[in-house]
Amino acid sequence: MKKLAKAKDKDKFNGSNAVKLDSKRKDRTRNIFIFLMLAWPILNWLIFTFYMNLETLAYSFQRLNRFTGEMRFSGLTNYKILFQKIINNSDSYGTAFRNTFLWLGLNVLVIGPISLVVSYVLSKKIPLHRFYNAVLFIPNIISIVILTMVWSFIWAPNQGIVNDLLRMLGLDHLTRVWLGDPDTALINVFIYCVWAGIGFNNLILSGAIAKIPKEILESAELDGVSNWQEFIHIIVPSIWPTFATVTILGATAAFRVFLQPQLLTNGQYGTSTIALKVVDEVLGGGDYGLASAAGVVMAILGFIAVYLIKKFLDKMEAKWS
């Protein structure tokens, strides 16, 4: 009996060890899998974000010696040159900085709220609402190069649809080079971005609206709540966190705008942005120091702007919660 009991105890011990060993193997396999999945994104971030930003900061304190081709420490020289260019609007730097903050206002105060209203209207299942959703999302599935080519054709001075329509209506005096006139070029690019930006926001906000319990909306309808009251008192508070996320994404995107004005106007006629000036300085003039200083200043201003916007959005969310 004692031998039998010892054998059973031994089997239990061996079984327990086997379970522990199997558990350790599973943990090791899981850890290796997690490491492999995270290794490339982390490496990518370290090289192309962390290192590149550090290098940009270092370059902002250096000037290029055009005779030797070497970068030498120059203190705050690049920042002094940058602020002089902004104040005097030399090389359109003042215009570029102004436009960047106009983009910020456009994304936060125009595109975001319009997207919210459009998403609510389409959520009411109006006639052809699926068609409108598809049309709004088209800019997000077509190359920006093709989109800007189509947009340029619509507003072309000679064979453009807009000018041809004005001529047909006998309004020849209103025709102009829409993308080549400083009075209309920036507004035209803004209109393009409103059209191109609403679709993505609409997709996210529509999903958030769809998650609102139908019982709440049906109860409000039975109580005689109007569409406006439903929108203000139910829809907006319910999806505010999602709307805040969309707004923050729009705010950060404002400081990276360069492709739209580059493709539509080549950054001319008062449409340049600071991101576009940075690209031009690097590719055109080779002034890495000045470009880096501009990038650092915009990063700081962008951080402050986004922080203040987020504080306001959080305050509004706390008010409704």
CSV table of N, CA and C in Angstrom, one decimal, residues 197-307:
chain,number,residue,atom,x,y,z
A,197,GLY,N,-12.1,66.2,-47.1
A,197,GLY,CA,-11.9,65.8,-45.7
A,197,GLY,C,-13.2,65.3,-45.0
A,198,ILE,N,-14.3,65.6,-45.5
A,198,ILE,CA,-15.6,65.3,-44.8
A,198,ILE,C,-15.8,63.8,-44.8
A,199,GLY,N,-15.5,63.1,-45.9
A,199,GLY,CA,-15.8,61.7,-46.0
A,199,GLY,C,-15.2,60.8,-44.9
A,200,PHE,N,-14.0,61.0,-44.6
A,200,PHE,CA,-13.3,60.2,-43.5
A,200,PHE,C,-14.0,60.4,-42.2
A,201,ASN,N,-14.2,61.7,-41.9
A,201,ASN,CA,-14.8,62.1,-40.6
A,201,ASN,C,-16.2,61.5,-40.5
A,202,ASN,N,-16.9,61.6,-41.7
A,202,ASN,CA,-18.3,61.1,-41.7
A,202,ASN,C,-18.4,59.6,-41.4
A,203,LEU,N,-17.4,58.9,-41.9
A,203,LEU,CA,-17.3,57.4,-41.7
A,203,LEU,C,-17.2,57.1,-40.2
A,204,ILE,N,-16.3,57.8,-39.5
A,204,ILE,CA,-16.1,57.6,-38.1
A,204,ILE,C,-17.3,58.1,-37.2
A,205,LEU,N,-17.8,59.3,-37.5
A,205,LEU,CA,-18.9,59.8,-36.7
A,205,LEU,C,-20.2,59.0,-37.0
A,206,SER,N,-20.4,58.6,-38.2
A,206,SER,CA,-21.6,57.8,-38.5
A,206,SER,C,-21.6,56.5,-37.7
A,207,GLY,N,-20.4,55.9,-37.6
A,207,GLY,CA,-20.3,54.7,-36.7
A,207,GLY,C,-20.6,54.9,-35.3
A,208,ALA,N,-20.2,56.1,-34.8
A,208,ALA,CA,-20.5,56.5,-33.4
A,208,ALA,C,-22.0,56.7,-33.2
A,209,ILE,N,-22.6,57.4,-34.1
A,209,ILE,CA,-24.1,57.7,-34.1
A,209,ILE,C,-24.8,56.3,-34.1
A,210,ALA,N,-24.4,55.4,-34.9
A,210,ALA,CA,-25.1,54.1,-35.0
A,210,ALA,C,-25.1,53.3,-33.7
A,211,LYS,N,-24.1,53.6,-32.9
A,211,LYS,CA,-24.0,52.9,-31.6
A,211,LYS,C,-24.9,53.4,-30.5
A,212,ILE,N,-25.5,54.6,-30.7
A,212,ILE,CA,-26.4,55.1,-29.7
A,212,ILE,C,-27.6,54.2,-29.6
A,213,PRO,N,-28.0,53.8,-28.4
A,213,PRO,CA,-29.1,52.9,-28.3
A,213,PRO,C,-30.4,53.5,-28.9
A,214,LYS,N,-31.0,52.7,-29.7
A,214,LYS,CA,-32.2,53.1,-30.5
A,214,LYS,C,-33.4,53.5,-29.5
A,215,GLU,N,-33.4,52.8,-28.3
A,215,GLU,CA,-34.4,53.1,-27.3
A,215,GLU,C,-34.4,54.6,-26.9
A,216,ILE,N,-33.2,55.1,-26.8
A,216,ILE,CA,-33.1,56.5,-26.4
A,216,ILE,C,-33.7,57.5,-27.4
A,217,LEU,N,-33.3,57.2,-28.7
A,217,LEU,CA,-33.8,58.0,-29.8
A,217,LEU,C,-35.4,57.9,-30.0
A,218,GLU,N,-35.8,56.6,-29.8
A,218,GLU,CA,-37.3,56.4,-30.0
A,218,GLU,C,-38.1,57.1,-28.8
A,219,SER,N,-37.5,57.0,-27.6
A,219,SER,CA,-38.2,57.7,-26.5
A,219,SER,C,-38.2,59.2,-26.7
A,220,ALA,N,-37.1,59.7,-27.2
A,220,ALA,CA,-37.1,61.2,-27.5
A,220,ALA,C,-38.1,61.6,-28.5
A,221,GLU,N,-38.2,60.7,-29.5
A,221,GLU,CA,-39.2,61.0,-30.6
A,221,GLU,C,-40.6,60.9,-30.1
A,222,LEU,N,-40.9,60.0,-29.2
A,222,LEU,CA,-42.3,59.9,-28.6
A,222,LEU,C,-42.6,61.1,-27.7
A,223,ASP,N,-41.5,61.7,-27.1
A,223,ASP,CA,-41.7,62.9,-26.3
A,223,ASP,C,-41.8,64.1,-27.1
A,224,GLY,N,-41.8,64.0,-28.4
A,224,GLY,CA,-41.9,65.2,-29.3
A,224,GLY,C,-40.7,66.0,-29.4
A,225,VAL,N,-39.5,65.4,-29.2
A,225,VAL,CA,-38.3,66.2,-29.3
A,225,VAL,C,-38.0,66.5,-30.8
A,226,SER,N,-37.6,67.7,-31.2
A,226,SER,CA,-37.3,68.1,-32.5
A,226,SER,C,-36.0,67.5,-32.9
A,227,ASN,N,-35.7,67.6,-34.2
A,227,ASN,CA,-34.4,67.1,-34.7
A,227,ASN,C,-33.3,67.9,-34.2
A,228,TRP,N,-33.5,69.2,-34.1
A,228,TRP,CA,-32.5,70.1,-33.5
A,228,TRP,C,-32.2,69.8,-32.0
A,229,GLN,N,-33.2,69.6,-31.3
A,229,GLN,CA,-33.1,69.2,-29.9
A,229,GLN,C,-32.4,67.9,-29.7
A,230,GLU,N,-32.8,66.9,-30.6
A,230,GLU,CA,-32.2,65.6,-30.5
A,230,GLU,C,-30.7,65.7,-30.9
A,231,PHE,N,-30.3,66.5,-31.8
A,231,PHE,CA,-28.9,66.7,-32.2
A,231,PHE,C,-28.1,67.3,-31.1
A,232,ILE,N,-28.6,68.4,-30.5
A,232,ILE,CA,-27.9,69.1,-29.5
A,232,ILE,C,-27.8,68.4,-28.2
A,233,HIS,N,-28.9,67.8,-27.7
A,233,HIS,CA,-29.0,67.3,-26.4
A,233,HIS,C,-28.8,65.7,-26.3
A,234,ILE,N,-28.8,65.1,-27.4
A,234,ILE,CA,-28.6,63.6,-27.4
A,234,ILE,C,-27.4,63.2,-28.2
A,235,ILE,N,-27.4,63.6,-29.5
A,235,ILE,CA,-26.4,63.1,-30.4
A,235,ILE,C,-25.0,63.6,-30.1
A,236,VAL,N,-24.9,64.9,-29.9
A,236,VAL,CA,-23.6,65.6,-29.7
A,236,VAL,C,-23.0,65.1,-28.4
A,237,PRO,N,-23.7,65.1,-27.2
A,237,PRO,CA,-23.1,64.6,-26.0
A,237,PRO,C,-22.7,63.1,-26.1
A,238,SER,N,-23.5,62.3,-26.8
A,238,SER,CA,-23.3,60.9,-26.8
A,238,SER,C,-22.0,60.5,-27.6
A,239,ILE,N,-21.7,61.3,-28.7
A,239,ILE,CA,-20.6,60.9,-29.5
A,239,ILE,C,-19.5,61.9,-29.3
A,240,TRP,N,-19.5,62.7,-28.3
A,240,TRP,CA,-18.5,63.8,-28.1
A,240,TRP,C,-17.1,63.2,-28.0
A,241,PRO,N,-16.8,62.1,-27.3
A,241,PRO,CA,-15.4,61.6,-27.3
A,241,PRO,C,-14.9,61.3,-28.7
A,242,THR,N,-15.8,60.7,-29.6
A,242,THR,CA,-15.4,60.4,-31.0
A,242,THR,C,-15.2,61.7,-31.7
A,243,PHE,N,-16.1,62.7,-31.6
A,243,PHE,CA,-15.9,63.9,-32.2
A,243,PHE,C,-14.6,64.6,-31.8
A,244,ALA,N,-14.3,64.5,-30.5
A,244,ALA,CA,-13.1,65.1,-30.0
A,244,ALA,C,-11.8,64.5,-30.6
A,245,THR,N,-11.9,63.2,-30.8
A,245,THR,CA,-10.8,62.5,-31.5
A,245,THR,C,-10.6,62.9,-32.9
A,246,VAL,N,-11.7,63.1,-33.6
A,246,VAL,CA,-11.7,63.6,-35.0
A,246,VAL,C,-11.1,65.0,-35.1
A,247,THR,N,-11.5,65.8,-34.1
A,247,THR,CA,-11.0,67.2,-34.1
A,247,THR,C,-9.5,67.2,-33.8
A,248,ILE,N,-9.0,66.4,-32.9
A,248,ILE,CA,-7.6,66.4,-32.6
A,248,ILE,C,-6.8,65.9,-33.8
A,249,LEU,N,-7.3,64.9,-34.5
A,249,LEU,CA,-6.7,64.4,-35.7
A,249,LEU,C,-6.6,65.5,-36.8
A,250,GLY,N,-7.7,66.3,-36.9
A,250,GLY,CA,-7.7,67.4,-37.8
A,250,GLY,C,-6.7,68.5,-37.5
A,251,ALA,N,-6.6,68.7,-36.2
A,251,ALA,CA,-5.7,69.8,-35.7
A,251,ALA,C,-4.2,69.4,-36.0
A,252,THR,N,-3.9,68.1,-35.7
A,252,THR,CA,-2.5,67.7,-36.0
A,252,THR,C,-2.2,67.7,-37.5
A,253,ALA,N,-3.2,67.3,-38.3
A,253,ALA,CA,-3.1,67.3,-39.7
A,253,ALA,C,-2.8,68.6,-40.3
A,254,ALA,N,-3.3,69.7,-39.7
A,254,ALA,CA,-3.2,71.1,-40.2
A,254,ALA,C,-1.7,71.5,-40.3
A,255,PHE,N,-0.9,70.9,-39.4
A,255,PHE,CA,0.5,71.3,-39.4
A,255,PHE,C,1.4,70.4,-40.3
A,256,ARG,N,0.7,69.5,-41.1
A,256,ARG,CA,1.4,68.7,-42.0
A,256,ARG,C,1.0,68.9,-43.5
A,257,VAL,N,0.1,69.9,-43.7
A,257,VAL,CA,-0.4,70.2,-45.0
A,257,VAL,C,0.6,70.7,-45.9
A,258,PHE,N,0.9,70.0,-47.0
A,258,PHE,CA,1.7,70.5,-48.1
A,258,PHE,C,1.4,69.9,-49.4
A,259,LEU,N,0.8,68.7,-49.5
A,259,LEU,CA,0.5,68.1,-50.8
A,259,LEU,C,-0.5,68.8,-51.5
A,260,GLN,N,-1.6,69.2,-50.8
A,260,GLN,CA,-2.7,69.9,-51.5
A,260,GLN,C,-2.3,71.2,-52.2
A,261,PRO,N,-1.7,72.1,-51.5
A,261,PRO,CA,-1.2,73.4,-52.2
A,261,PRO,C,-0.1,73.1,-53.2
A,262,GLN,N,0.7,72.1,-52.9
A,262,GLN,CA,1.8,71.8,-53.9
A,262,GLN,C,1.2,71.3,-55.2
A,263,LEU,N,0.2,70.4,-55.2
A,263,LEU,CA,-0.3,69.8,-56.4
A,263,LEU,C,-1.3,70.8,-57.1
A,264,LEU,N,-2.0,71.6,-56.3
A,264,LEU,CA,-3.0,72.5,-57.0
A,264,LEU,C,-2.4,73.8,-57.5
A,265,THR,N,-1.5,74.4,-56.7
A,265,THR,CA,-0.9,75.7,-57.1
A,265,THR,C,0.6,75.8,-57.0
A,266,ASN,N,1.2,74.7,-56.8
A,266,ASN,CA,2.7,74.6,-56.6
A,266,ASN,C,3.1,75.5,-55.5
A,267,GLY,N,2.2,75.7,-54.5
A,267,GLY,CA,2.6,76.6,-53.4
A,267,GLY,C,2.6,78.0,-53.6
A,268,GLN,N,2.1,78.5,-54.8
A,268,GLN,CA,2.2,79.9,-55.2
A,268,GLN,C,0.8,80.6,-54.9
A,269,TYR,N,0.8,81.9,-55.2
A,269,TYR,CA,-0.4,82.7,-55.1
A,269,TYR,C,-1.0,82.7,-53.7
A,270,GLY,N,-0.1,82.7,-52.7
A,270,GLY,CA,-0.5,82.9,-51.4
A,270,GLY,C,-1.1,81.6,-50.7
A,271,THR,N,-0.7,80.4,-51.2
A,271,THR,CA,-1.2,79.2,-50.7
A,271,THR,C,-0.2,78.3,-50.0
A,272,SER,N,1.0,78.8,-49.8
A,272,SER,CA,2.1,78.0,-49.2
A,272,SER,C,1.8,77.8,-47.7
A,273,THR,N,2.3,76.7,-47.2
A,273,THR,CA,2.3,76.4,-45.8
A,273,THR,C,3.7,76.2,-45.2
A,274,ILE,N,3.8,76.2,-43.9
A,274,ILE,CA,5.2,76.0,-43.4
A,274,ILE,C,5.7,74.6,-43.7
A,275,ALA,N,4.9,73.6,-43.7
A,275,ALA,CA,5.4,72.3,-44.1
A,275,ALA,C,5.9,72.3,-45.5
A,276,LEU,N,5.2,73.0,-46.4
A,276,LEU,CA,5.7,73.1,-47.8
A,276,LEU,C,7.0,73.9,-47.9
A,277,LYS,N,7.1,74.9,-47.1
A,277,LYS,CA,8.4,75.7,-47.1
A,277,LYS,C,9.5,74.9,-46.6
A,278,VAL,N,9.3,74.0,-45.6
A,278,VAL,CA,10.3,73.1,-45.1
A,278,VAL,C,10.8,72.2,-46.3
A,279,VAL,N,9.8,71.6,-47.0
A,279,VAL,CA,10.2,70.7,-48.1
A,279,VAL,C,10.9,71.5,-49.2
A,280,ASP,N,10.5,72.7,-49.5
A,280,ASP,CA,11.2,73.5,-50.5
A,280,ASP,C,12.6,73.9,-50.1
A,281,GLU,N,12.8,74.2,-48.8
A,281,GLU,CA,14.1,74.5,-48.3
A,281,GLU,C,15.1,73.4,-48.5
A,282,VAL,N,14.6,72.2,-48.2
A,282,VAL,CA,15.4,71.0,-48.2
A,282,VAL,C,15.7,70.6,-49.6
A,283,LEU,N,14.7,70.5,-50.5
A,283,LEU,CA,14.8,70.0,-51.8
A,283,LEU,C,15.3,71.0,-52.8
A,284,GLY,N,14.9,72.3,-52.5
A,284,GLY,CA,15.3,73.4,-53.5
A,284,GLY,C,16.6,74.1,-53.1
A,285,GLY,N,16.6,74.6,-51.9
A,285,GLY,CA,17.7,75.4,-51.5
A,285,GLY,C,18.8,74.7,-50.7
A,286,GLY,N,18.5,73.5,-50.2
A,286,GLY,CA,19.4,72.8,-49.4
A,286,GLY,C,19.8,73.4,-48.1
A,287,ASP,N,18.9,74.3,-47.6
A,287,ASP,CA,19.2,75.0,-46.3
A,287,ASP,C,18.6,74.1,-45.2
A,288,TYR,N,19.3,73.1,-44.8
A,288,TYR,CA,18.8,72.2,-43.8
A,288,TYR,C,18.6,72.8,-42.4
A,289,GLY,N,19.5,73.8,-42.1
A,289,GLY,CA,19.4,74.4,-40.8
A,289,GLY,C,18.1,75.2,-40.7
A,290,LEU,N,17.8,76.1,-41.7
A,290,LEU,CA,16.6,76.9,-41.6
A,290,LEU,C,15.3,76.0,-41.7
A,291,ALA,N,15.4,75.0,-42.5
A,291,ALA,CA,14.2,74.1,-42.6
A,291,ALA,C,14.0,73.4,-41.3
A,292,SER,N,15.0,73.0,-40.6
A,292,SER,CA,14.9,72.3,-39.3
A,292,SER,C,14.4,73.3,-38.2
A,293,ALA,N,14.9,74.5,-38.3
A,293,ALA,CA,14.4,75.5,-37.3
A,293,ALA,C,12.9,75.8,-37.5
A,294,ALA,N,12.5,75.9,-38.8
A,294,ALA,CA,11.0,76.1,-39.0
A,294,ALA,C,10.2,74.9,-38.6
A,295,GLY,N,10.7,73.7,-38.8
A,295,GLY,CA,10.1,72.5,-38.3
A,295,GLY,C,9.9,72.4,-36.8
A,296,VAL,N,11.0,72.8,-36.1
A,296,VAL,CA,11.0,72.8,-34.6
A,296,VAL,C,10.0,73.8,-34.1
A,297,VAL,N,10.0,75.0,-34.6
A,297,VAL,CA,9.0,76.1,-34.2
A,297,VAL,C,7.6,75.6,-34.4
A,298,MET,N,7.3,75.0,-35.6
A,298,MET,CA,6.0,74.6,-35.9
A,298,MET,C,5.6,73.4,-35.0
A,299,ALA,N,6.5,72.6,-34.6
A,299,ALA,CA,6.2,71.5,-33.7
A,299,ALA,C,5.8,72.0,-32.4
A,300,ILE,N,6.5,73.0,-31.9
A,300,ILE,CA,6.2,73.6,-30.6
A,300,ILE,C,4.9,74.3,-30.6
A,301,LEU,N,4.6,75.1,-31.6
A,301,LEU,CA,3.4,75.8,-31.7
A,301,LEU,C,2.2,74.8,-31.9
A,302,GLY,N,2.5,73.7,-32.7
A,302,GLY,CA,1.5,72.7,-32.9
A,302,GLY,C,1.1,72.0,-31.6
A,303,PHE,N,2.1,71.7,-30.8
A,303,PHE,CA,1.9,71.0,-29.6
A,303,PHE,C,1.1,71.9,-28.6
A,304,ILE,N,1.4,73.2,-28.6
A,304,ILE,CA,0.6,74.1,-27.7
A,304,ILE,C,-0.8,74.2,-28.2
A,305,ALA,N,-1.0,74.3,-29.5
A,305,ALA,CA,-2.4,74.5,-30.1
A,305,ALA,C,-3.2,73.2,-29.8
A,306,VAL,N,-2.6,72.1,-30.1
A,306,VAL,CA,-3.3,70.8,-29.9
A,306,VAL,C,-3.7,70.6,-28.4
A,307,TYR,N,-2.7,70.9,-27.5
A,307,TYR,CA,-2.9,70.8,-26.1
A,307,TYR,C,-4.1,71.7,-25.6
